[in-house]
Amino acid sequence: MQWVPQGARVLDLGCGDGSLLRSLWQERQAPGYGVEIEDQAVLACVENDVNVLQVDLESGLSLFSDGSFDCVILSETLQTIHRTELLLREMLRVGREGIVSFPNFGHWSARLQIALGRMPVSETLPYRWYETPNVHHCTITDFEDLCRRIGIRIRERLVLHDGRPVPLLANLLGSVAVYRCAKG
Amino acid sequence: MNAPRHDPSSVGAAKAQKVQFNEPLRLRGGAELPEFEIAYETYGRLNEARSNAVLVCHALNASHHVAGFYEDDPQNVGWWDNLVGPGKPLDTNRFLVVGSNYIGSCFGSTGPASLNPATGKPWGADFPVVTVEDWVEAQARLADRLGIERFAAVIGGSLGAMQALQWTLSYPERIRHSIVIAAAAKLTPQNIAFNEVARQAIMTDPDFHGGHYYERGVVPTRGLRIARMIGHITYLSGEAMSEKFGRLLRRGAPGFDFDIDFEIESYLRYQGDKFSSYFDANTYLRITKALDYFDPAADYGGDLTKALARAQAAFLVVSFKSDWRFPPARSRDIVRALLDNRRIVSYLELDAPGGHDAFLLEDPRYHTALRHYFSNIDL
């Protein structure tokens, strides 16, 4: 949230019930729109008085013009998207800056569970394999590779575990990664 | 039938009212209506600040009778009674709801069957072609009379949605929220084609007499009937039709004749008969033209973004996936243009089965969204 400047125009992709947008409006006077596909989440946004647009992220962001937002947020949504590359490009077409967060599949607990022959289940990866909405997991290293390959410049990175920054061995000890990025 | 009287969520007995305007109304087509009447109904009360009025705009075949019933005709329930009433999504405990009948109608406002003051005879074919812009103009005068400076919201579906949109362009300062449902910012050629078939059906009916059929004591019911049948096909989704009628045979087996075989035929004939018994052919011709002509972007080289730059209202746009008459892509055009203008907008694209008519139905998601939206409107 501290990466969103005062009064910035924000687009939140996969905005859920709109609570992030609501607090951005209340605390930073940042006017925003959310994109959400789930009916119940969309209704919650309307109830929370948050601007919401019910469209499918998989088909890109054709509703939005180039550079129409200061900041596009992709919070814990990247791993649920089939067309990852398309969405990342679209994010930086419509926004000057992107903020992306995802659960780090490289965290030691995930590695350990895989080593023991199980799909990982944890606080940040709460779903069992047969009920998960997630389709594309990645590690911190994987994500940074992709950014390099498709020309996304990483401006800042924050790796967290239990809400606290992880100073060392990020890909092993961090369970959530947050990036601030722009077109390369 | 006492039932509706005791329903606490009904507005109860409604009273249709009329107001006369003697200032001429200059129409978009160039003609002038020297004087006109508007039929309307209201439900709820205007608050002290006069900030709680909501205008409901009706579509093709409806009227100002939005909610409640008539004392002398309790079966005649308003067309949007499932939405409007005490405790309903558009809550008449909180809002003053105004239903207004457009000019050119056959339900009370001045229309082709009204007397032309110049001749003392019914206008008939001489009644001018009216447009969405003209309707908004007339509604604004009604609002003046009712002491409503600014509407909290204007809401409509289909042709009604075009009016809700036009309000934000004609009177940007007089509308705070525009609720645009099952809409299009202009008709496609395919849509115009359907309308033209309907018009041809009416105009080629031998009882049409060039629109001057009132004085001959006849009604072009055959044409109207076919016009309605065509329209009805486009209001339902193919899926809804399959579900409702399938290939059910009325007589159990094919008749190998031209009586009704399939249930859908029976349904269309019934709808056509019913419609042609109460609707006026001259009105039908004019509203289909109003639909065809609506295109706010036309004056801006087809650029809807430029056309909507004047709008100041906050918008709620709702479309239904099964609506192929005004499909979601047409609503997204509106949303895109609003976003380009940095307007406040929310957009719902509901996977409801009802086709174009879904806006009249009671899908729980749809009604919940409207309930939340209305309750967030400050008064």
XYZ file of C-alpha atoms in Angstrom:
563
model
C 0.000 0.000 0.000
C 2.921 2.359 0.698
C 3.878 1.951 -2.960
C 0.664 3.627 -4.059
C 1.186 7.414 -4.188
C -1.367 9.830 -2.759
C -4.212 10.372 -5.213
C -2.931 7.799 -7.722
C -5.398 6.234 -10.148
C -5.471 2.564 -9.273
C -6.705 -0.561 -11.026
C -6.939 -3.680 -8.877
C -7.063 -6.872 -10.930
C -8.846 -9.659 -9.082
C -10.040 -7.223 -6.420
C -12.191 -9.624 -4.389
C -14.633 -7.718 -2.193
C -12.858 -4.430 -2.901
C -11.419 -3.918 0.595
C -7.983 -2.895 -0.695
C -9.516 -0.302 -3.010
C -11.677 0.932 -0.191
C -8.725 1.481 2.120
C -6.689 3.076 -0.671
C -9.510 5.518 -1.162
C -9.877 6.204 2.545
C -6.177 6.503 3.335
C -4.613 7.792 0.135
C -7.576 9.370 -1.671
C -6.610 7.108 -4.543
C -9.642 6.617 -6.823
C -9.747 3.118 -8.178
C -11.548 0.444 -10.090
C -11.522 -3.248 -9.387
C -11.793 -6.067 -11.881
C -13.442 -9.227 -10.659
C -15.218 -12.151 -12.293
C -16.869 -13.889 -9.319
C -20.496 -12.819 -8.853
C -20.388 -12.800 -5.058
C -17.199 -10.729 -4.951
C -18.654 -8.285 -7.479
C -21.768 -7.872 -5.336
C -19.582 -7.308 -2.266
C -17.778 -4.529 -4.159
C -21.065 -2.865 -5.028
C -22.077 -3.155 -1.387
C -18.723 -1.648 -0.320
C -19.274 1.218 -2.732
C -16.190 0.292 -4.748
C -16.160 0.678 -8.534
C -16.040 -2.817 -9.958
C -15.951 -4.128 -13.502
C -17.051 -7.683 -14.067
C -14.831 -8.850 -16.885
C -12.565 -11.819 -17.432
C -8.875 -11.077 -16.962
C -8.024 -13.963 -19.282
C -9.278 -11.947 -22.219
C -6.939 -9.069 -21.433
C -7.734 -5.541 -20.415
C -9.414 -4.272 -23.568
C -11.724 -2.029 -21.521
C -8.756 0.146 -20.578
C -6.728 2.529 -22.695
C -2.932 2.688 -22.710
C -1.461 4.381 -19.664
C -4.836 5.134 -18.115
C -3.726 4.177 -14.588
C -0.855 5.231 -12.353
C -0.771 1.887 -10.701
C -2.146 -1.569 -11.548
C -2.328 -4.061 -8.705
C -2.235 -7.800 -9.222
C -2.520 -9.052 -5.667
C -2.407 -12.825 -5.186
C -4.049 -13.213 -8.582
C -1.162 -14.021 -10.906
C -1.142 -17.686 -9.931
C -4.826 -18.069 -10.889
C -4.331 -16.845 -14.465
C -3.901 -19.087 -17.491
C -2.489 -16.445 -19.798
C 0.154 -15.101 -17.450
C 2.357 -13.397 -19.999
C -0.549 -11.660 -21.732
C -1.835 -10.292 -18.444
C 1.552 -8.992 -17.310
C 2.000 -7.181 -20.621
C -1.534 -5.823 -20.430
C -0.926 -4.669 -16.872
C 1.980 -2.503 -17.986
C 0.164 -1.308 -21.086
C -2.698 0.218 -19.094
C -0.635 1.207 -16.045
C 2.566 3.156 -15.619
C 3.511 0.870 -12.799
C 2.473 -2.590 -11.636
C 2.390 -4.089 -8.178
C 2.394 -7.881 -8.263
C 2.208 -10.239 -5.322
C 2.063 -14.021 -5.270
C 2.700 -16.946 -2.916
C 6.280 -18.133 -3.303
C 6.310 -21.782 -4.301
C 10.029 -21.845 -3.507
C 9.450 -21.458 0.238
C 11.132 -24.253 2.174
C 7.872 -25.681 3.489
C 6.580 -26.147 -0.056
C 9.879 -27.702 -1.093
C 9.779 -30.030 1.887
C 6.215 -31.166 1.237
C 7.058 -31.849 -2.415
C 10.189 -33.738 -1.297
C 7.931 -35.837 0.911
C 5.741 -36.551 -2.082
C 2.835 -34.205 -1.364
C 1.407 -31.080 -2.973
C 2.072 -28.211 -0.561
C -0.668 -26.834 1.657
C 0.187 -23.899 3.902
C -1.081 -20.561 5.118
C -0.163 -18.880 1.842
C -1.091 -21.926 -0.259
C -4.288 -22.854 1.543
C -5.937 -25.066 -1.081
C -5.692 -28.785 -1.649
C -4.670 -29.780 -5.170
C -8.185 -30.759 -6.250
C -9.907 -27.582 -5.124
C -7.359 -24.894 -5.838
C -8.147 -21.967 -8.128
C -4.410 -21.659 -8.708
C -3.126 -22.880 -12.051
C 0.359 -21.366 -12.440
C 2.572 -21.495 -9.390
C 6.026 -19.991 -9.514
C 8.983 -19.245 -7.302
C 10.669 -15.893 -6.835
C 13.457 -16.946 -9.198
C 10.942 -18.106 -11.833
C 9.055 -14.818 -11.711
C 12.187 -12.733 -12.034
C 13.277 -14.864 -14.991
C 9.980 -14.215 -16.748
C 10.213 -10.476 -16.089
C 13.680 -10.396 -17.630
C 12.500 -12.393 -20.634
C 9.485 -10.214 -21.438
C 11.144 -6.901 -20.655
C 9.654 -6.013 -17.290
C 11.884 -3.933 -15.065
C 11.672 -4.676 -11.351
C 11.890 -1.463 -9.358
C 11.458 -2.830 -5.893
C 10.962 -6.176 -4.249
C 9.586 -7.054 -0.864
C 9.706 -10.643 0.353
C 7.699 -11.525 3.420
C 7.014 -14.346 5.784
C 4.339 -14.035 8.443
C 4.052 -10.405 7.429
C 7.705 -9.640 8.245
C 10.410 -8.847 5.675
C 12.838 -11.642 4.858
C 16.365 -10.209 4.538
C 18.237 -13.321 3.407
C 17.652 -16.373 1.200
C 14.428 -14.865 -0.051
C 13.415 -17.717 -2.338
C 13.796 -20.202 0.494
C 12.507 -18.261 3.495
C 9.890 -15.969 1.938
C 6.313 -17.166 1.594
C 4.975 -14.093 -0.195
C 6.706 -11.882 -2.753
C 5.621 -8.362 -3.713
C 7.100 -6.524 -6.680
C 6.888 -3.027 -7.971
C 7.582 -3.109 -11.676
C 7.460 -1.110 -14.880
C 8.064 -1.532 -18.575
C 11.754 -2.212 -19.234
C -58.379 -10.379 -5.576
C -57.360 -8.714 -2.356
C -53.919 -10.256 -2.189
C -51.791 -7.329 -3.411
C -53.491 -4.951 -0.982
C -51.991 -6.762 1.956
C -48.552 -7.253 0.481
C -46.301 -4.985 2.572
C -43.690 -4.890 -0.190
C -46.179 -3.470 -2.694
C -46.631 0.244 -3.142
C -50.339 -0.577 -3.049
C -52.914 1.182 -5.163
C -51.254 3.433 -7.715
C -52.794 6.490 -9.253
C -52.005 7.484 -12.823
C -51.762 11.237 -13.195
C -51.451 13.601 -16.106
C -49.843 16.946 -16.546
C -50.395 19.307 -19.450
C -47.633 21.411 -21.042
C -48.587 24.350 -23.207
C -45.068 25.417 -24.159
C -44.316 23.871 -27.562
C -41.743 21.082 -27.642
C -39.249 21.328 -30.477
C -38.333 17.814 -31.577
C -35.014 16.514 -32.827
C -36.597 15.665 -36.165
C -37.468 19.343 -36.712
C -41.207 19.143 -36.013
C -42.859 20.853 -33.080
C -45.484 19.581 -30.684
C -47.581 22.654 -29.901
C -48.743 21.184 -26.598
C -48.557 17.821 -24.920
C -49.543 15.788 -21.900
C -47.427 13.394 -19.909
C -48.890 10.529 -17.938
C -46.958 9.572 -14.824
C -47.130 7.837 -11.490
C -45.163 8.433 -8.319
C -44.461 6.182 -5.362
C -42.929 7.267 -2.074
C -42.310 10.865 -1.008
C -40.021 13.635 -2.072
C -37.845 14.473 0.929
C -37.322 17.968 2.233
C -33.994 18.388 0.434
C -35.657 17.140 -2.785
C -32.688 14.857 -3.222
C -34.331 11.433 -3.294
C -36.144 11.313 -6.646
C -35.508 8.395 -8.986
C -36.853 8.411 -12.525
C -37.746 5.034 -14.022
C -37.706 5.018 -17.826
C -39.689 2.369 -19.595
C -38.898 0.353 -22.665
C -40.852 -0.446 -25.777
C -44.231 -1.694 -24.648
C -44.481 -0.562 -21.041
C -45.828 2.586 -19.434
C -45.706 4.881 -16.436
C -47.394 2.119 -14.423
C -44.175 0.872 -12.842
C -45.379 -0.558 -9.536
C -48.488 -1.319 -7.548
C -51.926 -1.977 -8.999
C -55.033 -0.001 -9.825
C -57.879 0.102 -7.360
C -60.374 -0.724 -10.108
C -58.085 -3.232 -11.820
C -56.084 -5.133 -9.193
C -54.697 -7.570 -11.757
C -52.938 -4.734 -13.553
C -49.638 -4.816 -11.669
C -46.840 -2.397 -12.644
C -44.186 -3.712 -15.015
C -41.301 -3.354 -12.584
C -43.186 -4.218 -9.420
C -40.526 -6.793 -8.489
C -37.993 -3.964 -8.146
C -39.955 -1.020 -6.808
C -41.727 -0.952 -3.453
C -41.268 -0.629 0.293
C -38.192 -2.666 1.220
C -37.554 -3.681 -2.383
C -34.226 -2.961 -4.123
C -35.552 0.424 -5.242
C -37.034 1.180 -1.866
C -39.987 3.548 -1.879
C -39.514 4.134 1.864
C -36.324 5.934 0.941
C -36.864 7.220 -2.581
C -39.547 9.037 -4.486
C -39.909 6.945 -7.627
C -41.332 8.536 -10.758
C -42.623 6.506 -13.681
C -43.173 8.624 -16.764
C -44.795 7.632 -20.035
C -42.983 8.806 -23.158
C -44.624 11.016 -25.715
C -45.833 9.072 -28.723
C -47.135 6.349 -26.432
C -50.599 4.853 -26.463
C -50.906 4.654 -22.678
C -51.677 8.194 -21.649
C -49.059 10.669 -22.803
C -49.775 12.549 -26.004
C -49.374 10.210 -28.947
C -50.643 9.379 -32.433
C -54.129 8.545 -31.119
C -54.437 11.907 -29.321
C -56.294 14.783 -30.926
C -54.245 17.096 -33.109
C -55.196 20.597 -31.890
C -54.813 21.924 -35.448
C -57.429 19.576 -36.936
C -59.465 18.369 -33.994
C -58.934 14.840 -35.314
C -56.503 12.154 -34.121
C -52.914 12.829 -35.187
C -52.546 9.398 -36.768
C -49.787 9.356 -39.360
C -49.168 13.076 -38.798
C -47.814 12.565 -35.315
C -44.114 13.359 -35.584
C -41.338 10.845 -35.137
C -40.017 11.260 -31.598
C -36.573 10.362 -30.306
C -34.896 9.427 -27.047
C -33.608 13.016 -26.798
C -37.173 14.336 -27.110
C -38.364 12.024 -24.365
C -35.668 13.254 -22.020
C -36.656 16.822 -22.844
C -40.265 16.060 -21.947
C -39.231 14.233 -18.762
C -37.149 17.237 -17.723
C -40.246 19.397 -17.967
C -42.136 16.883 -15.870
C -39.318 17.031 -13.299
C -39.643 20.842 -13.243
C -43.344 20.517 -12.504
C -42.720 18.016 -9.726
C -40.132 20.318 -8.142
C -37.251 17.918 -8.836
C -34.131 19.863 -9.691
C -31.838 16.913 -9.753
C -32.554 13.187 -9.833
C -30.714 10.962 -7.378
C -30.829 8.400 -10.182
C -32.372 7.659 -13.530
C -32.780 3.953 -14.273
C -33.950 1.976 -17.275
C -33.494 -1.221 -19.252
C -33.214 -1.541 -23.027
C -34.880 1.525 -24.565
C -35.240 2.802 -20.999
C -31.472 2.480 -20.583
C -30.989 4.711 -23.614
C -33.012 7.365 -21.805
C -30.986 6.896 -18.605
C -27.841 7.410 -20.682
C -29.252 10.364 -22.616
C -30.153 12.079 -19.353
C -26.453 12.282 -18.469
C -25.809 14.038 -21.794
C -28.844 16.310 -22.059
C -28.836 17.340 -18.392
C -25.507 16.322 -16.860
C -26.116 18.536 -13.843
C -29.562 17.140 -13.149
C -28.670 13.487 -12.616
C -26.356 12.013 -9.968
C -26.513 8.323 -10.918
C -27.383 6.661 -14.183
C -28.332 2.984 -14.102
C -28.085 1.579 -17.577
C -29.327 -2.007 -17.996
C -29.316 -4.305 -21.057
C -28.260 -1.323 -23.111
C -26.619 -0.302 -26.329
C -25.271 3.129 -27.240
C -26.583 2.474 -30.739
C -28.338 -0.304 -32.609
C -26.450 -2.613 -34.908
C -27.673 -3.032 -38.512
C -29.009 -6.423 -37.455
C -31.123 -4.753 -34.787
C -32.386 -2.136 -37.210
C -33.239 -4.967 -39.588
C -35.514 -6.587 -37.013
C -37.232 -3.256 -36.466
C -37.703 -2.741 -40.181
C -39.376 -6.130 -40.574
C -41.717 -5.189 -37.749
C -42.534 -1.867 -39.395
C -43.106 -3.468 -42.772
C -45.472 -5.962 -41.186
C -47.534 -3.050 -39.832
C -47.364 -0.765 -42.843
C -48.337 -3.458 -45.334
C -51.380 -4.476 -43.315
C -54.404 -3.471 -45.441
C -56.000 -1.987 -42.319
C -53.096 0.415 -41.794
C -54.357 3.057 -44.245
C -51.128 4.991 -44.167
C -51.485 5.427 -40.414
C -54.966 7.034 -40.575
C -56.840 3.969 -39.437
C -58.492 5.522 -36.359
C -61.035 7.436 -38.429
C -61.885 4.286 -40.381
C -62.606 2.352 -37.237
C -60.128 -0.408 -38.006
C -56.842 -1.528 -36.452
C -53.908 -3.154 -38.291
C -53.852 -6.044 -35.839
C -52.322 -8.533 -38.276
C -49.286 -6.352 -38.804
C -48.915 -5.559 -35.112
C -49.209 -9.208 -34.277
C -46.376 -10.181 -36.583
C -44.283 -7.232 -35.411
C -44.656 -8.427 -31.846
C -43.840 -12.016 -32.750
C -40.596 -10.928 -34.409
C -39.727 -8.760 -31.441
C -40.478 -11.484 -28.970
C -38.115 -13.912 -30.646
C -35.291 -11.444 -30.143
C -36.077 -10.771 -26.490
C -35.653 -14.386 -25.446
C -32.443 -16.335 -25.609
C -32.370 -19.495 -27.709
C -31.507 -21.355 -24.558
C -34.451 -19.971 -22.613
C -36.763 -20.866 -25.501
C -35.439 -24.425 -25.610
C -35.872 -24.758 -21.908
C -39.355 -23.323 -21.838
C -40.815 -24.947 -24.948
C -38.411 -27.520 -26.307
C -39.990 -29.181 -29.332
C -43.141 -29.990 -27.447
C -46.063 -30.690 -29.741
C -49.370 -29.146 -28.870
C -51.414 -32.042 -30.207
C -49.025 -34.774 -29.201
C -48.137 -35.601 -32.811
C -47.376 -33.570 -35.941
C -50.591 -32.491 -37.630
C -49.199 -32.248 -41.174
C -51.201 -29.074 -41.562
C -50.781 -25.408 -40.621
C -52.465 -25.344 -37.278
C -50.304 -24.979 -34.218
C -47.862 -27.842 -33.942
C -45.116 -26.670 -31.619
C -45.599 -24.978 -28.266
C -43.414 -22.088 -29.338
C -45.864 -21.333 -32.153
C -48.696 -21.238 -29.702
C -46.723 -18.958 -27.411
C -45.838 -16.517 -30.190
C -49.400 -16.391 -31.464
C -50.648 -15.774 -27.956
C -48.120 -12.977 -27.381
C -48.955 -11.479 -30.782
C -52.703 -11.589 -30.151
C -52.391 -10.124 -26.699
C -50.126 -7.311 -27.841
C -52.190 -6.369 -30.866
C -55.267 -6.076 -28.677
C -53.822 -3.230 -26.581
C -50.925 -1.625 -28.416
C -51.126 1.046 -31.065
C -49.484 0.459 -34.438
C -48.499 4.102 -34.947
C -46.785 4.082 -31.568
C -44.928 0.899 -32.442
C -43.616 2.444 -35.651
C -42.360 5.479 -33.771
C -40.613 3.705 -30.918
C -38.757 1.408 -33.277
C -37.563 4.552 -35.066
C -36.524 6.086 -31.749
C -34.437 2.983 -31.128
C -32.901 3.098 -34.599
C -31.999 6.777 -34.400
C -30.386 6.683 -30.980
C -26.664 7.172 -31.430
C -25.115 9.871 -29.223
C -21.725 9.289 -30.863
C -23.024 10.205 -34.318
C -22.389 13.906 -33.763
C -18.822 13.114 -32.723
C -17.680 11.179 -35.771
C -18.753 7.937 -34.131
C -16.501 8.543 -31.116
C -18.507 7.468 -28.074
C -15.766 8.625 -25.704
C -16.121 12.182 -26.974
C -19.905 11.902 -26.893
C -19.918 10.880 -23.231
C -17.397 13.533 -22.157
C -20.293 15.728 -21.013
C -21.627 13.146 -18.585
C -20.984 13.863 -14.915
C -23.063 11.150 -13.283
C -21.832 7.977 -11.643
C -22.867 4.924 -13.646
C -23.960 1.386 -12.987
C -24.039 -0.615 -16.210
C -25.544 -4.119 -16.206
C -25.673 -6.624 -19.057
C -26.784 -10.232 -19.372
C -24.748 -12.856 -21.182
C -27.776 -14.503 -22.782
C -28.985 -11.192 -24.267
C -28.268 -11.353 -27.973
C -30.435 -8.381 -28.882
C -28.238 -5.982 -26.840
C -25.305 -8.241 -25.984
C -22.690 -7.500 -23.284
C -20.246 -6.207 -25.901
C -22.553 -3.214 -26.461
C -22.574 -2.445 -22.732
C -18.796 -2.772 -22.651
C -18.617 -0.097 -25.371
C -20.385 2.251 -22.976
C -18.173 1.255 -20.040
C -15.010 1.733 -22.092
C -16.076 5.220 -23.150
C -16.890 6.119 -19.537
C -13.527 4.833 -18.317
C -11.771 6.842 -21.004
C -13.541 9.867 -19.581
C -12.532 8.865 -16.048
C -16.128 8.607 -14.937
C -17.243 6.638 -11.929
C -18.627 3.374 -13.229
C -19.354 -0.150 -12.120
C -20.180 -2.872 -14.609
C -21.927 -6.184 -14.069
C -22.047 -8.877 -16.703
C -24.393 -11.494 -15.332
C -24.679 -15.030 -16.559
C -28.475 -14.966 -16.423
C -30.550 -17.043 -18.832
C -33.427 -14.683 -19.622
C -32.110 -13.052 -22.794
C -32.913 -9.380 -23.329
C -35.927 -9.730 -21.044
C -33.627 -10.646 -18.142
C -33.734 -7.020 -17.022
C -37.389 -7.496 -16.065
C -36.779 -10.721 -14.181
C -35.736 -11.253 -10.627
C -32.293 -12.810 -10.805
C -31.083 -12.631 -7.178
C -27.616 -11.359 -8.135
C -29.120 -8.638 -10.298
C -31.542 -7.469 -7.670
C -28.938 -7.667 -4.904
C -26.611 -5.467 -6.941
C -29.354 -2.908 -7.483
C -30.295 -3.024 -3.800
C -26.690 -2.349 -2.731
C -26.247 0.329 -5.355
C -29.367 2.213 -4.341
C -28.609 1.950 -0.637
C -25.205 3.561 -1.265
C -26.768 6.605 -2.918
C -26.515 9.481 -0.453
C -29.627 11.524 -0.001
